[in-house]
Amino acid sequence: MTKFFLVLHVLAAIVAVGPVTVAASMFPPGARRALADPGDQRAVETLRLLHRICRVYAGLGIAVPVLGFATAMSMGVLGDAWLIASMALTGIAAAVLLALVLPRQEELLEAVEAPAGADATTGTADTTGAGATTGTTGAGATTGIGTGTTASTGVAANPRATVRLAMFTGIFNLLWATVTILMIVRPGSTTGA
């Protein structure tokens, strides 16, 4: 049963965490391109797709620690320091993703969508509803009124926002790389490496 759980754990990590790390890393440069050329719909669509990948696969990523816990239980290593460190780093990585990366992606996405979906002078949604059907969260996206989007646009449209997002994404990726190394090397493990 241990090998079965281990295989599922590794596959879940590859399938769920891999796409998040790649898509999250691609988002900041894509946001810079979209902010530099507000009329580029393809850049906006790319950002929507990258954000959707991050959100969906972050949800699927819950399977990784669940299967990892099942694997550790079957191996009898729940008290090992390398595993405790890995679980702590996994929790920190999840917190970084949920609290720092995804919200900033949403802000930047709202900022690049604002010119297409809201009239900057009146703060109301365009009659086509293009800004209201993006799938993002926030006052502007759910009500069709651009006031919530316009308020966050000034902050998110700042190019520094993409730099901060890149930093948080790098931290997230570094945490996952560290967890991967701990899972492979298993320092101090008596189960062999």
XYZ file of C-alpha atoms in Angstrom, residues 32-120:
89
model
C 3.998 43.669 -17.653
C 3.306 43.131 -21.371
C -0.435 43.639 -20.882
C 0.086 46.812 -18.831
C 2.506 48.195 -21.425
C -0.032 47.665 -24.240
C -3.549 48.089 -22.799
C -5.183 47.312 -26.157
C -3.589 43.873 -26.493
C -6.511 41.485 -25.949
C -4.311 38.445 -26.474
C -2.143 39.475 -23.516
C -5.258 39.865 -21.355
C -6.553 36.448 -22.448
C -3.180 34.912 -21.639
C -3.299 36.409 -18.135
C -6.828 35.076 -17.615
C -5.673 31.606 -18.628
C -2.576 31.692 -16.418
C -4.625 32.859 -13.425
C -7.251 30.177 -14.039
C -4.511 27.516 -14.173
C -3.116 28.776 -10.868
C -6.531 28.781 -9.174
C -7.713 25.395 -10.452
C -4.461 23.530 -9.891
C -4.009 25.129 -6.468
C -7.299 23.494 -5.541
C -6.179 20.169 -6.967
C -2.900 20.587 -5.086
C -4.698 19.771 -1.834
C -4.306 16.131 -2.880
C -0.512 16.393 -2.544
C -0.285 16.812 1.256
C -3.258 14.471 1.802
C -1.579 11.683 -0.168
C 1.770 12.586 1.387
C 0.274 12.199 4.850
C -1.170 8.792 3.873
C 2.221 7.741 2.501
C 4.035 8.896 5.648
C 1.564 7.028 7.854
C 2.067 3.814 5.899
C 5.858 4.253 6.076
C 5.786 5.051 9.792
C 7.762 8.286 9.401
C 5.272 10.883 10.668
C 7.642 11.936 13.470
C 10.769 12.289 11.295
C 12.285 15.754 11.223
C 12.560 15.865 7.409
C 8.852 15.132 7.079
C 7.825 17.666 9.720
C 9.973 20.288 7.971
C 8.410 19.346 4.625
C 4.889 19.655 6.025
C 5.697 23.046 7.557
C 7.204 24.312 4.300
C 4.201 22.983 2.374
C 1.890 24.938 4.675
C 3.961 28.095 4.205
C 3.961 27.580 0.410
C 0.166 27.211 0.430
C -0.171 30.370 2.527
C 2.093 32.315 0.149
C 0.065 31.125 -2.832
C -3.340 31.824 -1.286
C -2.522 35.066 0.537
C 0.118 36.711 -1.639
C 0.228 35.288 -5.176
C -3.394 34.651 -6.206
C -4.815 37.933 -4.813
C -2.117 39.973 -6.551
C -2.763 38.118 -9.800
C -6.448 39.028 -9.472
C -5.585 42.697 -8.864
C -3.327 42.826 -11.896
C -5.901 41.015 -14.009
C -8.537 43.554 -12.975
C -6.104 46.356 -13.825
C -5.479 45.125 -17.358
C -9.167 44.349 -17.934
C -10.359 47.743 -16.648
C -9.746 49.651 -19.922
C -11.809 47.100 -21.862
C -14.665 46.711 -19.379
C -15.035 50.107 -17.697
C -15.218 53.704 -18.748
C -12.485 55.470 -16.783
